[in-house]
PDB file of C-alpha atoms in Angstrom:
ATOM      1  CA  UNK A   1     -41.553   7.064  -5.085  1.00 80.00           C
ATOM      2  CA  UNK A   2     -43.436   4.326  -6.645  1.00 90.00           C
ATOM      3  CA  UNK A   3     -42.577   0.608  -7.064  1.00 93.00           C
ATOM      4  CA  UNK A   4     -42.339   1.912 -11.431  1.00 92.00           C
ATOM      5  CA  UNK A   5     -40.291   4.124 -10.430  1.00 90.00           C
ATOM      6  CA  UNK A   6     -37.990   1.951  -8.134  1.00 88.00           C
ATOM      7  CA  UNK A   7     -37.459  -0.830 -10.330  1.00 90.00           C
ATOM      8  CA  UNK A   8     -36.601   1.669 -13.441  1.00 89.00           C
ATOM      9  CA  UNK A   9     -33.929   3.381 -11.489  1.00 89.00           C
ATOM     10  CA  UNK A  10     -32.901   0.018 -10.070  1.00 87.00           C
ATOM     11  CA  UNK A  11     -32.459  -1.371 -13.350  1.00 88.00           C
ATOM     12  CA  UNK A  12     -30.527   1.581 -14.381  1.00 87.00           C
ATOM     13  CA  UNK A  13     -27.901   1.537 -11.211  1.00 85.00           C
ATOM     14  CA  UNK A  14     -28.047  -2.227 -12.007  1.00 83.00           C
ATOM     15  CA  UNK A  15     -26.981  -2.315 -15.572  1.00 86.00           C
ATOM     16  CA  UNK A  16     -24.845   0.891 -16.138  1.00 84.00           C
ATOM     17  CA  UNK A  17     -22.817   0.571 -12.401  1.00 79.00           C
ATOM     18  CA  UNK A  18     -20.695  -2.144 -14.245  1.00 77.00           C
ATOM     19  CA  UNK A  19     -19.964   0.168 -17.510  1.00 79.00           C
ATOM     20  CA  UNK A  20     -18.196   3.337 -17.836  1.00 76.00           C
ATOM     21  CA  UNK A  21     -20.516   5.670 -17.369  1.00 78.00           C
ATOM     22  CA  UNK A  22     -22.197   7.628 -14.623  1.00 81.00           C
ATOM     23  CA  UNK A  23     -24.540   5.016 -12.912  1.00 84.00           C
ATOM     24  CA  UNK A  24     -25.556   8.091 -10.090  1.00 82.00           C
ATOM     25  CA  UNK A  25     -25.742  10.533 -13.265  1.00 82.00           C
ATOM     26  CA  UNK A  26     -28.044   8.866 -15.268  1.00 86.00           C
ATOM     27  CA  UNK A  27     -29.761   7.776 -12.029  1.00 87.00           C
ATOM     28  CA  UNK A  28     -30.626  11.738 -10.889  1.00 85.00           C
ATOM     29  CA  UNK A  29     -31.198  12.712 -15.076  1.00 86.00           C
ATOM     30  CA  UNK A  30     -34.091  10.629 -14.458  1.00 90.00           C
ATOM     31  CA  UNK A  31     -35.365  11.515 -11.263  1.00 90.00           C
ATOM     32  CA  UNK A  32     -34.749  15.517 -12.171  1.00 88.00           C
ATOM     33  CA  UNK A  33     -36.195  15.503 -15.667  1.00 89.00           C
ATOM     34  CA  UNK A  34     -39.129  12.262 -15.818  1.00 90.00           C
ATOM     35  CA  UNK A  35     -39.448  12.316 -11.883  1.00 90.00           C
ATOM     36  CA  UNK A  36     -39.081  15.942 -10.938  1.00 89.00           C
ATOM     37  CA  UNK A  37     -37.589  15.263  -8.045  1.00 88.00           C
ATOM     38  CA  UNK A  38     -35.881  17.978  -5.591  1.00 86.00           C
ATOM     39  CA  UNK A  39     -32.090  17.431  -6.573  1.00 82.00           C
ATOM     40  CA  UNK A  40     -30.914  16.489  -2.455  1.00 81.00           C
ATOM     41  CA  UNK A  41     -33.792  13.958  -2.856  1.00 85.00           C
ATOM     42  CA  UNK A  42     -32.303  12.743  -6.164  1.00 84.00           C
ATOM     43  CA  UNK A  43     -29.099  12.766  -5.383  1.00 79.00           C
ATOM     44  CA  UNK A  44     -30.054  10.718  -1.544  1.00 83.00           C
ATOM     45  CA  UNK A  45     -31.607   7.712  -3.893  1.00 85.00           C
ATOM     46  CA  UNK A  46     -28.763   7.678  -6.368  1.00 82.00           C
ATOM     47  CA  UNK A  47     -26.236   7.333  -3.231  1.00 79.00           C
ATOM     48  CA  UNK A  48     -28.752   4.679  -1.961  1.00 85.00           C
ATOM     49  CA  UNK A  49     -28.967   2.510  -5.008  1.00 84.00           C
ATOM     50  CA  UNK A  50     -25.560   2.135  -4.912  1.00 84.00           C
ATOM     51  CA  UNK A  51     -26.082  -0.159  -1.970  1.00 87.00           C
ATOM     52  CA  UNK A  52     -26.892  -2.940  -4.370  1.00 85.00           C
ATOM     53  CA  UNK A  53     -24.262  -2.699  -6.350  1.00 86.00           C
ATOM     54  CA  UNK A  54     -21.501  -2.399  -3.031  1.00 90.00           C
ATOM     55  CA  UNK A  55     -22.984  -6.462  -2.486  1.00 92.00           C
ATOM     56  CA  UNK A  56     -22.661  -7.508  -5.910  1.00 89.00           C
ATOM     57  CA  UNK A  57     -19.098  -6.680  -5.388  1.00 92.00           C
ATOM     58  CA  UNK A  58     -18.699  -8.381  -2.255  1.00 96.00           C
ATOM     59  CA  UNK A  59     -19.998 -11.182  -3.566  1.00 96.00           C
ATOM     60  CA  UNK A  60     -17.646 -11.069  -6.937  1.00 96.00           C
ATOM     61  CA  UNK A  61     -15.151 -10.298  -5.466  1.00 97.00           C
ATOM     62  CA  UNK A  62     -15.096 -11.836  -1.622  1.00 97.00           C
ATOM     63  CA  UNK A  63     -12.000 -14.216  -2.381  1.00 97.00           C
ATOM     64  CA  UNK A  64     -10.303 -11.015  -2.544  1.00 97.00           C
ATOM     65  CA  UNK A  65     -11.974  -9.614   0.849  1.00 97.00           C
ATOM     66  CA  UNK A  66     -10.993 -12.757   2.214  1.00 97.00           C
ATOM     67  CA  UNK A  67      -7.272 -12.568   1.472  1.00 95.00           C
ATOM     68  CA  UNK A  68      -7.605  -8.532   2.371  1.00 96.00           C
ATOM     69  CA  UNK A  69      -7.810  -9.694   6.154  1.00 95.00           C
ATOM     70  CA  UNK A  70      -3.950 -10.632   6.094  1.00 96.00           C
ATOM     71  CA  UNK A  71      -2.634  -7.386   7.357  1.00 94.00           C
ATOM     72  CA  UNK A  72       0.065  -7.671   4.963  1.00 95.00           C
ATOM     73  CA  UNK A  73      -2.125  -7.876   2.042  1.00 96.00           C
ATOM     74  CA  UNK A  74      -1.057  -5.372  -0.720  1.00 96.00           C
ATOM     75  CA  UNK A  75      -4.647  -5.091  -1.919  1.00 97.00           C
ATOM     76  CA  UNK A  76      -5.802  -4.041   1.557  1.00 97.00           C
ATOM     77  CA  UNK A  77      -3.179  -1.288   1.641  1.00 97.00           C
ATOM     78  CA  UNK A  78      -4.590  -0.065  -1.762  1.00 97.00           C
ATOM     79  CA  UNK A  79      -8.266   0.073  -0.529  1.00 97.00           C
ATOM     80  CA  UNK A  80      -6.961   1.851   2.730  1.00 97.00           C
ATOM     81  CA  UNK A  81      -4.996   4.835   1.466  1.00 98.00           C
ATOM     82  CA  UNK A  82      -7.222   5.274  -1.684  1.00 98.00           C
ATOM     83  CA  UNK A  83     -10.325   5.445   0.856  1.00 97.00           C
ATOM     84  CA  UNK A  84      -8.611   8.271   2.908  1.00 97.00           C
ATOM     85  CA  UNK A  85      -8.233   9.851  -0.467  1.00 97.00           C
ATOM     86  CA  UNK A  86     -11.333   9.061  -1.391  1.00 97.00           C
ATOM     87  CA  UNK A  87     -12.648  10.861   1.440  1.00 96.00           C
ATOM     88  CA  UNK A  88     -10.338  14.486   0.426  1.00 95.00           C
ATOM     89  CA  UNK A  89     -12.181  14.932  -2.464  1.00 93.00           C
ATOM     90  CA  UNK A  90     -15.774  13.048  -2.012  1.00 92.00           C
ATOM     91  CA  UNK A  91     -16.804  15.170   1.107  1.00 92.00           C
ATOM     92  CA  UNK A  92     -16.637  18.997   0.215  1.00 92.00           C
ATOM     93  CA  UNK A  93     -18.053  17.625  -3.001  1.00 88.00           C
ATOM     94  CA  UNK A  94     -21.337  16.178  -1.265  1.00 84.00           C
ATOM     95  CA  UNK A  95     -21.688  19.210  -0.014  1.00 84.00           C
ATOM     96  CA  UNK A  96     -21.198  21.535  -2.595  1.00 83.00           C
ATOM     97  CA  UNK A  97     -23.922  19.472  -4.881  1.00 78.00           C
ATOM     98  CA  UNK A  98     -26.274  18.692  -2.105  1.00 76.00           C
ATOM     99  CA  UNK A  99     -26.718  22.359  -1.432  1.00 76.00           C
ATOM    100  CA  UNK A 100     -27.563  22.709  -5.281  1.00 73.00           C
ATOM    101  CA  UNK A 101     -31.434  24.003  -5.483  1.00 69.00           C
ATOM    102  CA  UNK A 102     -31.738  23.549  -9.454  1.00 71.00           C
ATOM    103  CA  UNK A 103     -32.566  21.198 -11.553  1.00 72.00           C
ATOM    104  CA  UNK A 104     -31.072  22.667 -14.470  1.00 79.00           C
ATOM    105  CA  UNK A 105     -28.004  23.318 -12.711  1.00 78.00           C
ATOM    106  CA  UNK A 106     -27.413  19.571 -11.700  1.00 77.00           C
ATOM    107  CA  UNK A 107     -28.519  18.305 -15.270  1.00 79.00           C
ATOM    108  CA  UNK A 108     -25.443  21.082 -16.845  1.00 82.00           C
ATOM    109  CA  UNK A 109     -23.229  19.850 -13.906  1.00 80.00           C
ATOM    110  CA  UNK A 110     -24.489  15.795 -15.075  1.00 79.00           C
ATOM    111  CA  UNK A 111     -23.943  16.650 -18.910  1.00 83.00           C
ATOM    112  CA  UNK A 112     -20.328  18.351 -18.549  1.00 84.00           C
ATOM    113  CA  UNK A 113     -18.802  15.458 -16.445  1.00 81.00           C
ATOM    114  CA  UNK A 114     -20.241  12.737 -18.959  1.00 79.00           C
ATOM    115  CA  UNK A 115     -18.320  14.676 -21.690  1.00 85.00           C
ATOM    116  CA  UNK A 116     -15.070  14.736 -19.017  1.00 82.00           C
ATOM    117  CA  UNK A 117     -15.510  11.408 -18.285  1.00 78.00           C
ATOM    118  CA  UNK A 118     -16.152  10.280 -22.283  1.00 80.00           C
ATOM    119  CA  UNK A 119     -12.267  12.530 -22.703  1.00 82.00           C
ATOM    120  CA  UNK A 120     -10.541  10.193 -20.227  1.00 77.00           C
ATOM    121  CA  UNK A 121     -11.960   7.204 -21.692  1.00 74.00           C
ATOM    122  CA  UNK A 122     -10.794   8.313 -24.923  1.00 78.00           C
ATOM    123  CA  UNK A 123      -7.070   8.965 -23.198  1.00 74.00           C
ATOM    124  CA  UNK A 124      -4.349   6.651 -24.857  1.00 69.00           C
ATOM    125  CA  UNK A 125      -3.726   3.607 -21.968  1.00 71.00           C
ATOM    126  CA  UNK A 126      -1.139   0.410 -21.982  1.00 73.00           C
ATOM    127  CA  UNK A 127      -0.104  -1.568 -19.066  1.00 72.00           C
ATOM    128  CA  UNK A 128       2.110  -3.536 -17.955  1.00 82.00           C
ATOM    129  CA  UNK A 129       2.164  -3.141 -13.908  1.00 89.00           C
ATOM    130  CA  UNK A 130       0.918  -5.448 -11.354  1.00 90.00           C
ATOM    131  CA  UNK A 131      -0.698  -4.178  -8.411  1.00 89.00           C
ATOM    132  CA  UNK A 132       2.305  -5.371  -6.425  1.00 92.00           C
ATOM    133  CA  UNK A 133       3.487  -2.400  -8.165  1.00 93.00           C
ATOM    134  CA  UNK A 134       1.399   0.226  -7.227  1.00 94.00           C
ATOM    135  CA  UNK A 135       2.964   3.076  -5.148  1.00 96.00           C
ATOM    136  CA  UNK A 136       1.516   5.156  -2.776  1.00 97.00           C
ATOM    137  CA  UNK A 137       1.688   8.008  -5.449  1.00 97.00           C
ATOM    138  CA  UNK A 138      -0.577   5.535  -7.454  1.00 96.00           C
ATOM    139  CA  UNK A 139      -2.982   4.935  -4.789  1.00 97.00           C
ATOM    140  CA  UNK A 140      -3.334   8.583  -3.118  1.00 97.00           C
ATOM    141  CA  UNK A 141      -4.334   9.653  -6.918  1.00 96.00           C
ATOM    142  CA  UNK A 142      -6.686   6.801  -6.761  1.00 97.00           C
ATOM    143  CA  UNK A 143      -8.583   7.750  -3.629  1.00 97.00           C
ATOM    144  CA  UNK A 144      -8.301  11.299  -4.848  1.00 95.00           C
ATOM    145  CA  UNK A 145      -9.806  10.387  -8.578  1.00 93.00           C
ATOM    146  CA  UNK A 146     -12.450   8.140  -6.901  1.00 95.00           C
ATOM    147  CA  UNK A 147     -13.371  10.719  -4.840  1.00 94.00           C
ATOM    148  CA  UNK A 148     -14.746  12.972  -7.693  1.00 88.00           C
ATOM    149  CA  UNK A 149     -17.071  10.546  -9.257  1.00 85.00           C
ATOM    150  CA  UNK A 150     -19.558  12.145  -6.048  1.00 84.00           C
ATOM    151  CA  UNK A 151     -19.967  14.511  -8.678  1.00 82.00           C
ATOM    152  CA  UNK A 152     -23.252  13.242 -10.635  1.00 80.00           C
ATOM    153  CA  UNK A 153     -21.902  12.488 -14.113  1.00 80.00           C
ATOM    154  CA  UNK A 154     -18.502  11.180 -13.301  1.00 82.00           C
ATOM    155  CA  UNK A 155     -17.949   7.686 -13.537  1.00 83.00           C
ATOM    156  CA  UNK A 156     -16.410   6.261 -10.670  1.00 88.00           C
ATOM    157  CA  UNK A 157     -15.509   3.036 -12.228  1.00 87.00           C
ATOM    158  CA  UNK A 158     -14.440   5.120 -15.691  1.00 86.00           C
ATOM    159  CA  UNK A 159     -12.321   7.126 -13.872  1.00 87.00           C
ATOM    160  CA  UNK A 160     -10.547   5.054 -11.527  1.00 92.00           C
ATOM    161  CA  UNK A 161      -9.485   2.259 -14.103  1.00 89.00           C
ATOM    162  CA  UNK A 162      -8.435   4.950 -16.441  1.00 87.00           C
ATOM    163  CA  UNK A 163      -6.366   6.355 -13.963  1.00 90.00           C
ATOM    164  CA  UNK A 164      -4.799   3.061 -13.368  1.00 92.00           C
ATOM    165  CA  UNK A 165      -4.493   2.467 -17.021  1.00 89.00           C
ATOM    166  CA  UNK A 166      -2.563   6.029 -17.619  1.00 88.00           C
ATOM    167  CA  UNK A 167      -0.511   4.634 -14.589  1.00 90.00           C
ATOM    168  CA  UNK A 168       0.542   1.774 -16.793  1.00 90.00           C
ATOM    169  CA  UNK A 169      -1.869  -0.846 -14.643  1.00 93.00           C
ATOM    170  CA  UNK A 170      -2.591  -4.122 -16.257  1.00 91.00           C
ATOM    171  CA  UNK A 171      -6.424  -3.822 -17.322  1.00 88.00           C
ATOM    172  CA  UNK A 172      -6.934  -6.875 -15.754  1.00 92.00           C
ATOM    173  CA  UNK A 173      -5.672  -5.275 -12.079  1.00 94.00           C
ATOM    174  CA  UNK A 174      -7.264  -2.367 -12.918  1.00 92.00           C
ATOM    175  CA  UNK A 175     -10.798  -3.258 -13.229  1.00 92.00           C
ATOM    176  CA  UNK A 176     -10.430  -5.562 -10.258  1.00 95.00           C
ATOM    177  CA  UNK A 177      -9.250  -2.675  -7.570  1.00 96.00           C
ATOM    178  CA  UNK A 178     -11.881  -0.213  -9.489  1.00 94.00           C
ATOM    179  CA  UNK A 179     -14.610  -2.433  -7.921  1.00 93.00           C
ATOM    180  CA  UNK A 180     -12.871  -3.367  -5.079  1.00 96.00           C
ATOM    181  CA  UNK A 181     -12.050   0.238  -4.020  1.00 97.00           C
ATOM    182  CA  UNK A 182     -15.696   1.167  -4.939  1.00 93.00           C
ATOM    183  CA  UNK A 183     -17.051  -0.818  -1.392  1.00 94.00           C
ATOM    184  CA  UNK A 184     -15.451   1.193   1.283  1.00 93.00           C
ATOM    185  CA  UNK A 185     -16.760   4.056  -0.327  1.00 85.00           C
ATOM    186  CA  UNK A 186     -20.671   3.411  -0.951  1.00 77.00           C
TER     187      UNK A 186
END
């Protein structure tokens, strides 16, 4: 891959990572269809650029890392059990789509979960929790929600605050965990 080519996808994960869309999707539409890249190959540099986008969050958000290292932290519960969850879902996923051999087929699979993640976007959402508030019901269907968005197409951040949001999670709390949740599992 060229240095073009780099800092187009980079500005890609850059700019649509932080909106509800499919960051890795539009990432490995790219490298499939202008690129014509092998879709493992894609689908490695999509995972990769997301490296980027794990510090950015750090950074934004490392007053809430900081307080995470109390052991009694609510927030670090939340990033632990939805991780685990996480995990569930995001693994037998990998490998389903990494053993894909067709472009075509990843660009249907890319194009169907932008139109299931555009439905749960459009999902009626109004909330009143705190994260204090979140159960471990809440956060296993987190982790397990999160863990989908492997699937190229899905947006991870989309998906997770809508979740929250259908789980009556202040939008405010909800966009913060989305991103928060997001570095254990880059």
């Amino acid at each position: 891959m060229n240095y073009l080519e780099l800092f187009i996808l980079s500005l890609v994960q850059g700019v649509a990572e932080w909106l509800p869309v499919s960051s890795e999707g539009l990432s490995m539409f790219i490298m499939l269809n202008a690129l014509h890249k092998e879709p493992s190959q894609a689908l490695s540099y999509a995972v990769f650029f997301h490296i980027g986008t794990m510090l950015a969050v750090l950074f934004r958000f490392r007053k809430e890392f900081i307080e995470m290292l109390n052991p009694n932290s609510k927030l670090l519960k939340i990033v632990a059990v939805s991780t685990i969850f996480t995990a569930f879902t995001a693994i037998p996923l990998l490998s389903l789509i990494k053993g894909f051999k067709s472009g075509e087929l990843v660009t249907l699979l890319i194009g169907a979960m932008l139109i299931l993640t555009g439905v749960l976007l459009r999902m009626p959402k109004e909330g009143y929790r705190n994260l204090e508030e979140l159960k471990l019901k809440d956060m296993v269907m987190l982790g397990l929600a999160q863990g989908f968005a492997i699937l190229p197409g899905i947006s991870r951040s989309g998906t997770t605050i809508s979740l929250l949001l259908l789980r009556r999670v202040r939008e405010e709390h909800a966009l913060k965990v989305s991103f928060i949740i997001s570095v254990p599992a880059v």
